[in-house]
Amino acid sequence: MTKKKVTKAFNYTLDFKQTDFREHPELYRVGVGEQGVLLVEPYKSELLPLWRFRTELMARESAEAIYEKFKVYLHEKDFVGADMARKYLQMGFTRARRYANHASGKKYTEKEDDGKGEQKSYPYSQGSIHKGNEIRPQEEDALTSEKAKAAAIFKHYWDEARQNPDYLQQKKEFTEKYVS
């Protein structure tokens, strides 16, 4: 009998409304980037209320609170929680940068028609079929705006989290235990 290989890819086929990943960490996959950040419970409910990036002050308070939760999860040997907190820090950075670069929050223009009678919409992922849309011009103050400052705060804490030795060790142990 051959052992079924478990992949590292994030599994979007799970019933996220019914799955408690604290009780079932074996179902969790780190995936790529921020995958699952708005799906994985109970962490979404614990972290999303802390996540804010509208102003520099809000971003600092938010990033500090999320980083504190990150440390608590590590202390409790809850890798899934720690990884989700890391993802919220990453998402704080990426979303604040998006708004620093483009005040509308939209990086791409929308094309009227893709030749098939369907309107092209903002591409939400790297794999989007709409990646051919033109990139909007970057804001003049993209490197100095309030959102840029918010992004820098989240980037600092995100870097701290992903380089944390306890996090790296728990990630290694988690992978060895659940991802073969």
PDB file of C-alpha atoms in Angstrom:
ATOM      1  CA  MET A   1       0.000   0.000   0.000  1.00  0.00           C
ATOM      2  CA  THR A   2       1.439   3.380  -0.985  1.00  0.00           C
ATOM      3  CA  LYS A   3       1.276   6.411   1.263  1.00  0.00           C
ATOM      4  CA  LYS A   4      -0.730   9.291  -0.196  1.00  0.00           C
ATOM      5  CA  LYS A   5       1.444  12.340  -0.711  1.00  0.00           C
ATOM      6  CA  VAL A   6       0.125  15.480   0.976  1.00  0.00           C
ATOM      7  CA  THR A   7       0.966  18.616  -0.964  1.00  0.00           C
ATOM      8  CA  LYS A   8       2.105  22.012   0.266  1.00  0.00           C
ATOM      9  CA  ALA A   9      -0.561  23.806  -1.781  1.00  0.00           C
ATOM     10  CA  PHE A  10      -3.342  25.606   0.062  1.00  0.00           C
ATOM     11  CA  ASN A  11      -6.505  23.499  -0.116  1.00  0.00           C
ATOM     12  CA  TYR A  12      -9.454  25.662  -1.126  1.00  0.00           C
ATOM     13  CA  THR A  13     -11.813  22.661  -1.268  1.00  0.00           C
ATOM     14  CA  LEU A  14     -12.182  22.403   2.526  1.00  0.00           C
ATOM     15  CA  ASP A  15     -15.395  23.412   4.279  1.00  0.00           C
ATOM     16  CA  PHE A  16     -13.983  26.538   5.936  1.00  0.00           C
ATOM     17  CA  LYS A  17     -17.261  27.383   7.677  1.00  0.00           C
ATOM     18  CA  GLN A  18     -17.216  24.070   9.541  1.00  0.00           C
ATOM     19  CA  THR A  19     -13.474  23.524  10.047  1.00  0.00           C
ATOM     20  CA  ASP A  20     -11.714  24.630  13.238  1.00  0.00           C
ATOM     21  CA  PHE A  21      -8.038  24.701  12.324  1.00  0.00           C
ATOM     22  CA  ARG A  22      -6.981  24.922  15.973  1.00  0.00           C
ATOM     23  CA  GLU A  23      -8.586  21.516  16.472  1.00  0.00           C
ATOM     24  CA  HIS A  24      -7.441  20.228  13.076  1.00  0.00           C
ATOM     25  CA  PRO A  25      -4.035  21.744  12.265  1.00  0.00           C
ATOM     26  CA  GLU A  26      -3.294  18.800   9.992  1.00  0.00           C
ATOM     27  CA  LEU A  27      -5.685  20.325   7.433  1.00  0.00           C
ATOM     28  CA  TYR A  28      -3.802  23.618   7.244  1.00  0.00           C
ATOM     29  CA  ARG A  29      -1.317  24.429   4.509  1.00  0.00           C
ATOM     30  CA  VAL A  30       0.896  27.494   4.488  1.00  0.00           C
ATOM     31  CA  GLY A  31       0.422  27.912   0.755  1.00  0.00           C
ATOM     32  CA  VAL A  32       1.786  30.993  -0.976  1.00  0.00           C
ATOM     33  CA  GLY A  33       1.680  34.528   0.383  1.00  0.00           C
ATOM     34  CA  GLU A  34      -1.604  35.393   2.055  1.00  0.00           C
ATOM     35  CA  GLN A  35      -3.603  32.358   0.962  1.00  0.00           C
ATOM     36  CA  GLY A  36      -6.426  31.533   3.366  1.00  0.00           C
ATOM     37  CA  VAL A  37      -6.064  34.691   5.421  1.00  0.00           C
ATOM     38  CA  LEU A  38      -9.804  35.404   5.238  1.00  0.00           C
ATOM     39  CA  LEU A  39     -10.890  31.770   5.523  1.00  0.00           C
ATOM     40  CA  VAL A  40      -9.051  29.935   8.302  1.00  0.00           C
ATOM     41  CA  GLU A  41     -10.967  29.932  11.583  1.00  0.00           C
ATOM     42  CA  PRO A  42     -10.795  30.611  14.476  1.00  0.00           C
ATOM     43  CA  TYR A  43      -7.814  32.774  13.511  1.00  0.00           C
ATOM     44  CA  LYS A  44      -9.707  34.967  11.070  1.00  0.00           C
ATOM     45  CA  SER A  45     -12.119  35.929  13.868  1.00  0.00           C
ATOM     46  CA  GLU A  46      -9.233  36.607  16.256  1.00  0.00           C
ATOM     47  CA  LEU A  47      -7.019  38.596  13.878  1.00  0.00           C
ATOM     48  CA  LEU A  48      -9.272  40.393  11.404  1.00  0.00           C
ATOM     49  CA  PRO A  49     -10.713  42.747  14.075  1.00  0.00           C
ATOM     50  CA  LEU A  50      -7.130  43.864  14.844  1.00  0.00           C
ATOM     51  CA  TRP A  51      -6.227  44.566  11.214  1.00  0.00           C
ATOM     52  CA  ARG A  52      -6.285  48.268  10.240  1.00  0.00           C
ATOM     53  CA  PHE A  53      -4.081  50.355   7.959  1.00  0.00           C
ATOM     54  CA  ARG A  54      -5.979  53.581   7.183  1.00  0.00           C
ATOM     55  CA  THR A  55      -3.472  55.819   8.996  1.00  0.00           C
ATOM     56  CA  GLU A  56       0.066  55.486  10.266  1.00  0.00           C
ATOM     57  CA  LEU A  57      -1.179  55.443  13.869  1.00  0.00           C
ATOM     58  CA  MET A  58      -3.828  52.816  13.133  1.00  0.00           C
ATOM     59  CA  ALA A  59      -1.259  50.710  11.296  1.00  0.00           C
ATOM     60  CA  ARG A  60       1.179  50.888  14.211  1.00  0.00           C
ATOM     61  CA  GLU A  61      -1.468  49.869  16.743  1.00  0.00           C
ATOM     62  CA  SER A  62      -2.711  47.120  14.437  1.00  0.00           C
ATOM     63  CA  ALA A  63       0.684  45.687  13.543  1.00  0.00           C
ATOM     64  CA  GLU A  64       1.776  45.716  17.192  1.00  0.00           C
ATOM     65  CA  ALA A  65      -1.422  43.934  18.282  1.00  0.00           C
ATOM     66  CA  ILE A  66      -1.137  41.321  15.546  1.00  0.00           C
ATOM     67  CA  TYR A  67       2.553  40.781  16.311  1.00  0.00           C
ATOM     68  CA  GLU A  68       1.687  40.271  19.992  1.00  0.00           C
ATOM     69  CA  LYS A  69      -0.854  37.608  18.949  1.00  0.00           C
ATOM     70  CA  PHE A  70       1.876  36.080  16.766  1.00  0.00           C
ATOM     71  CA  LYS A  71       4.135  35.766  19.812  1.00  0.00           C
ATOM     72  CA  VAL A  72       1.309  34.304  21.922  1.00  0.00           C
ATOM     73  CA  TYR A  73       0.590  31.684  19.250  1.00  0.00           C
ATOM     74  CA  LEU A  74       4.277  30.780  19.114  1.00  0.00           C
ATOM     75  CA  HIS A  75       4.434  30.505  22.904  1.00  0.00           C
ATOM     76  CA  GLU A  76       1.388  28.209  22.797  1.00  0.00           C
ATOM     77  CA  LYS A  77       3.055  26.130  20.034  1.00  0.00           C
ATOM     78  CA  ASP A  78       0.149  27.032  17.749  1.00  0.00           C
ATOM     79  CA  PHE A  79       1.956  27.259  14.423  1.00  0.00           C
ATOM     80  CA  VAL A  80      -1.228  27.711  12.412  1.00  0.00           C
ATOM     81  CA  GLY A  81      -2.136  30.781  14.494  1.00  0.00           C
ATOM     82  CA  ALA A  82       1.383  32.167  14.197  1.00  0.00           C
ATOM     83  CA  ASP A  83       1.382  31.663  10.446  1.00  0.00           C
ATOM     84  CA  MET A  84      -2.014  33.320  10.115  1.00  0.00           C
ATOM     85  CA  ALA A  85      -0.758  36.300  12.153  1.00  0.00           C
ATOM     86  CA  ARG A  86       2.244  36.490   9.829  1.00  0.00           C
ATOM     87  CA  LYS A  87      -0.158  36.535   6.892  1.00  0.00           C
ATOM     88  CA  TYR A  88      -2.152  39.411   8.411  1.00  0.00           C
ATOM     89  CA  LEU A  89       1.070  41.389   8.812  1.00  0.00           C
ATOM     90  CA  GLN A  90       1.928  40.622   5.185  1.00  0.00           C
ATOM     91  CA  MET A  91      -1.569  41.605   4.083  1.00  0.00           C
ATOM     92  CA  GLY A  92      -1.267  44.882   6.012  1.00  0.00           C
ATOM     93  CA  PHE A  93       1.858  45.648   4.032  1.00  0.00           C
ATOM     94  CA  THR A  94       0.486  44.645   0.634  1.00  0.00           C
ATOM     95  CA  ARG A  95      -2.860  46.419   1.037  1.00  0.00           C
ATOM     96  CA  ALA A  96      -1.317  49.635   2.394  1.00  0.00           C
ATOM     97  CA  ARG A  97       1.229  49.604  -0.466  1.00  0.00           C
ATOM     98  CA  ARG A  98      -1.571  49.078  -2.974  1.00  0.00           C
ATOM     99  CA  TYR A  99      -3.349  52.205  -1.714  1.00  0.00           C
ATOM    100  CA  ALA A 100      -0.072  54.139  -1.488  1.00  0.00           C
ATOM    101  CA  ASN A 101       0.590  53.308  -5.134  1.00  0.00           C
ATOM    102  CA  HIS A 102      -2.992  53.750  -6.345  1.00  0.00           C
ATOM    103  CA  ALA A 103      -5.425  55.799  -4.233  1.00  0.00           C
ATOM    104  CA  SER A 104      -8.384  53.932  -5.726  1.00  0.00           C
ATOM    105  CA  GLY A 105      -6.886  50.630  -4.601  1.00  0.00           C
ATOM    106  CA  LYS A 106      -6.993  49.426  -8.196  1.00  0.00           C
ATOM    107  CA  LYS A 107      -3.674  48.765  -9.885  1.00  0.00           C
ATOM    108  CA  TYR A 108      -5.135  48.018 -13.308  1.00  0.00           C
ATOM    109  CA  THR A 109      -7.523  49.828 -15.602  1.00  0.00           C
ATOM    110  CA  GLU A 110     -10.587  47.968 -16.748  1.00  0.00           C
ATOM    111  CA  LYS A 111     -10.919  47.079 -20.400  1.00  0.00           C
ATOM    112  CA  GLU A 112     -14.317  47.491 -21.977  1.00  0.00           C
ATOM    113  CA  ASP A 113     -14.387  44.116 -23.624  1.00  0.00           C
ATOM    114  CA  ASP A 114     -12.132  41.068 -23.821  1.00  0.00           C
ATOM    115  CA  GLY A 115     -13.343  40.084 -27.292  1.00  0.00           C
ATOM    116  CA  LYS A 116     -15.777  37.513 -25.910  1.00  0.00           C
ATOM    117  CA  GLY A 117     -18.447  39.987 -24.846  1.00  0.00           C
ATOM    118  CA  GLU A 118     -17.279  39.883 -21.216  1.00  0.00           C
ATOM    119  CA  GLN A 119     -16.064  42.927 -19.336  1.00  0.00           C
ATOM    120  CA  LYS A 120     -12.588  42.655 -17.810  1.00  0.00           C
ATOM    121  CA  SER A 121     -12.430  43.350 -14.115  1.00  0.00           C
ATOM    122  CA  TYR A 122      -9.666  44.139 -11.646  1.00  0.00           C
ATOM    123  CA  PRO A 123      -7.300  41.151 -11.421  1.00  0.00           C
ATOM    124  CA  TYR A 124      -7.375  39.722  -7.897  1.00  0.00           C
ATOM    125  CA  SER A 125      -4.604  37.197  -8.328  1.00  0.00           C
ATOM    126  CA  GLN A 126      -1.419  36.607 -10.248  1.00  0.00           C
ATOM    127  CA  GLY A 127      -3.181  33.890 -12.184  1.00  0.00           C
ATOM    128  CA  SER A 128      -5.954  36.213 -13.303  1.00  0.00           C
ATOM    129  CA  ILE A 129      -6.909  36.183 -16.959  1.00  0.00           C
ATOM    130  CA  HIS A 130      -7.159  39.978 -16.674  1.00  0.00           C
ATOM    131  CA  LYS A 131      -3.451  40.587 -16.161  1.00  0.00           C
ATOM    132  CA  GLY A 132      -3.219  42.195 -19.582  1.00  0.00           C
ATOM    133  CA  ASN A 133      -5.023  45.307 -18.386  1.00  0.00           C
ATOM    134  CA  GLU A 134      -2.949  48.505 -18.298  1.00  0.00           C
ATOM    135  CA  ILE A 135      -1.351  49.502 -15.005  1.00  0.00           C
ATOM    136  CA  ARG A 136      -2.660  52.782 -13.607  1.00  0.00           C
ATOM    137  CA  PRO A 137      -0.068  55.518 -12.952  1.00  0.00           C
ATOM    138  CA  GLN A 138       1.497  55.464  -9.498  1.00  0.00           C
ATOM    139  CA  GLU A 139       0.549  58.268  -7.088  1.00  0.00           C
ATOM    140  CA  GLU A 140       3.106  61.099  -6.876  1.00  0.00           C
ATOM    141  CA  ASP A 141       3.427  60.603  -3.110  1.00  0.00           C
ATOM    142  CA  ALA A 142       3.514  56.796  -3.288  1.00  0.00           C
ATOM    143  CA  LEU A 143       6.693  56.662  -1.179  1.00  0.00           C
ATOM    144  CA  THR A 144       5.796  59.344   1.372  1.00  0.00           C
ATOM    145  CA  SER A 145       2.014  59.191   1.845  1.00  0.00           C
ATOM    146  CA  GLU A 146       0.172  58.080   4.976  1.00  0.00           C
ATOM    147  CA  LYS A 147      -0.443  54.693   3.355  1.00  0.00           C
ATOM    148  CA  ALA A 148       3.258  54.355   2.508  1.00  0.00           C
ATOM    149  CA  LYS A 149       4.100  54.964   6.163  1.00  0.00           C
ATOM    150  CA  ALA A 150       1.455  52.424   7.200  1.00  0.00           C
ATOM    151  CA  ALA A 151       2.957  49.907   4.767  1.00  0.00           C
ATOM    152  CA  ALA A 152       6.450  50.437   6.206  1.00  0.00           C
ATOM    153  CA  ILE A 153       5.167  49.674   9.704  1.00  0.00           C
ATOM    154  CA  PHE A 154       3.536  46.420   8.609  1.00  0.00           C
ATOM    155  CA  LYS A 155       6.644  45.510   6.594  1.00  0.00           C
ATOM    156  CA  HIS A 156       8.805  45.858   9.711  1.00  0.00           C
ATOM    157  CA  TYR A 157       6.607  43.509  11.755  1.00  0.00           C
ATOM    158  CA  TRP A 158       6.112  41.108   8.847  1.00  0.00           C
ATOM    159  CA  ASP A 159       9.902  40.834   8.475  1.00  0.00           C
ATOM    160  CA  GLU A 160      10.258  40.275  12.233  1.00  0.00           C
ATOM    161  CA  ALA A 161       7.651  37.506  12.123  1.00  0.00           C
ATOM    162  CA  ARG A 162       8.948  35.615   9.118  1.00  0.00           C
ATOM    163  CA  GLN A 163      12.547  35.706  10.414  1.00  0.00           C
ATOM    164  CA  ASN A 164      11.641  34.777  13.992  1.00  0.00           C
ATOM    165  CA  PRO A 165      13.700  31.684  14.965  1.00  0.00           C
ATOM    166  CA  ASP A 166      10.803  30.107  16.910  1.00  0.00           C
ATOM    167  CA  TYR A 167       8.491  30.623  13.937  1.00  0.00           C
ATOM    168  CA  LEU A 168      11.010  29.066  11.549  1.00  0.00           C
ATOM    169  CA  GLN A 169      11.505  26.073  13.861  1.00  0.00           C
ATOM    170  CA  GLN A 170       7.770  25.532  14.317  1.00  0.00           C
ATOM    171  CA  LYS A 171       7.245  25.848  10.573  1.00  0.00           C
ATOM    172  CA  LYS A 172       9.869  23.168   9.992  1.00  0.00           C
ATOM    173  CA  GLU A 173       8.285  20.885  12.598  1.00  0.00           C
ATOM    174  CA  PHE A 174       4.795  21.493  11.216  1.00  0.00           C
ATOM    175  CA  THR A 175       5.931  20.682   7.694  1.00  0.00           C
ATOM    176  CA  GLU A 176       7.711  17.516   8.808  1.00  0.00           C
ATOM    177  CA  LYS A 177       4.660  16.380  10.765  1.00  0.00           C
ATOM    178  CA  TYR A 178       1.847  17.246   8.341  1.00  0.00           C
ATOM    179  CA  VAL A 179       3.322  17.809   4.886  1.00  0.00           C
ATOM    180  CA  SER A 180       5.282  14.920   3.475  1.00  0.00           C
TER     181      SER A 180
END
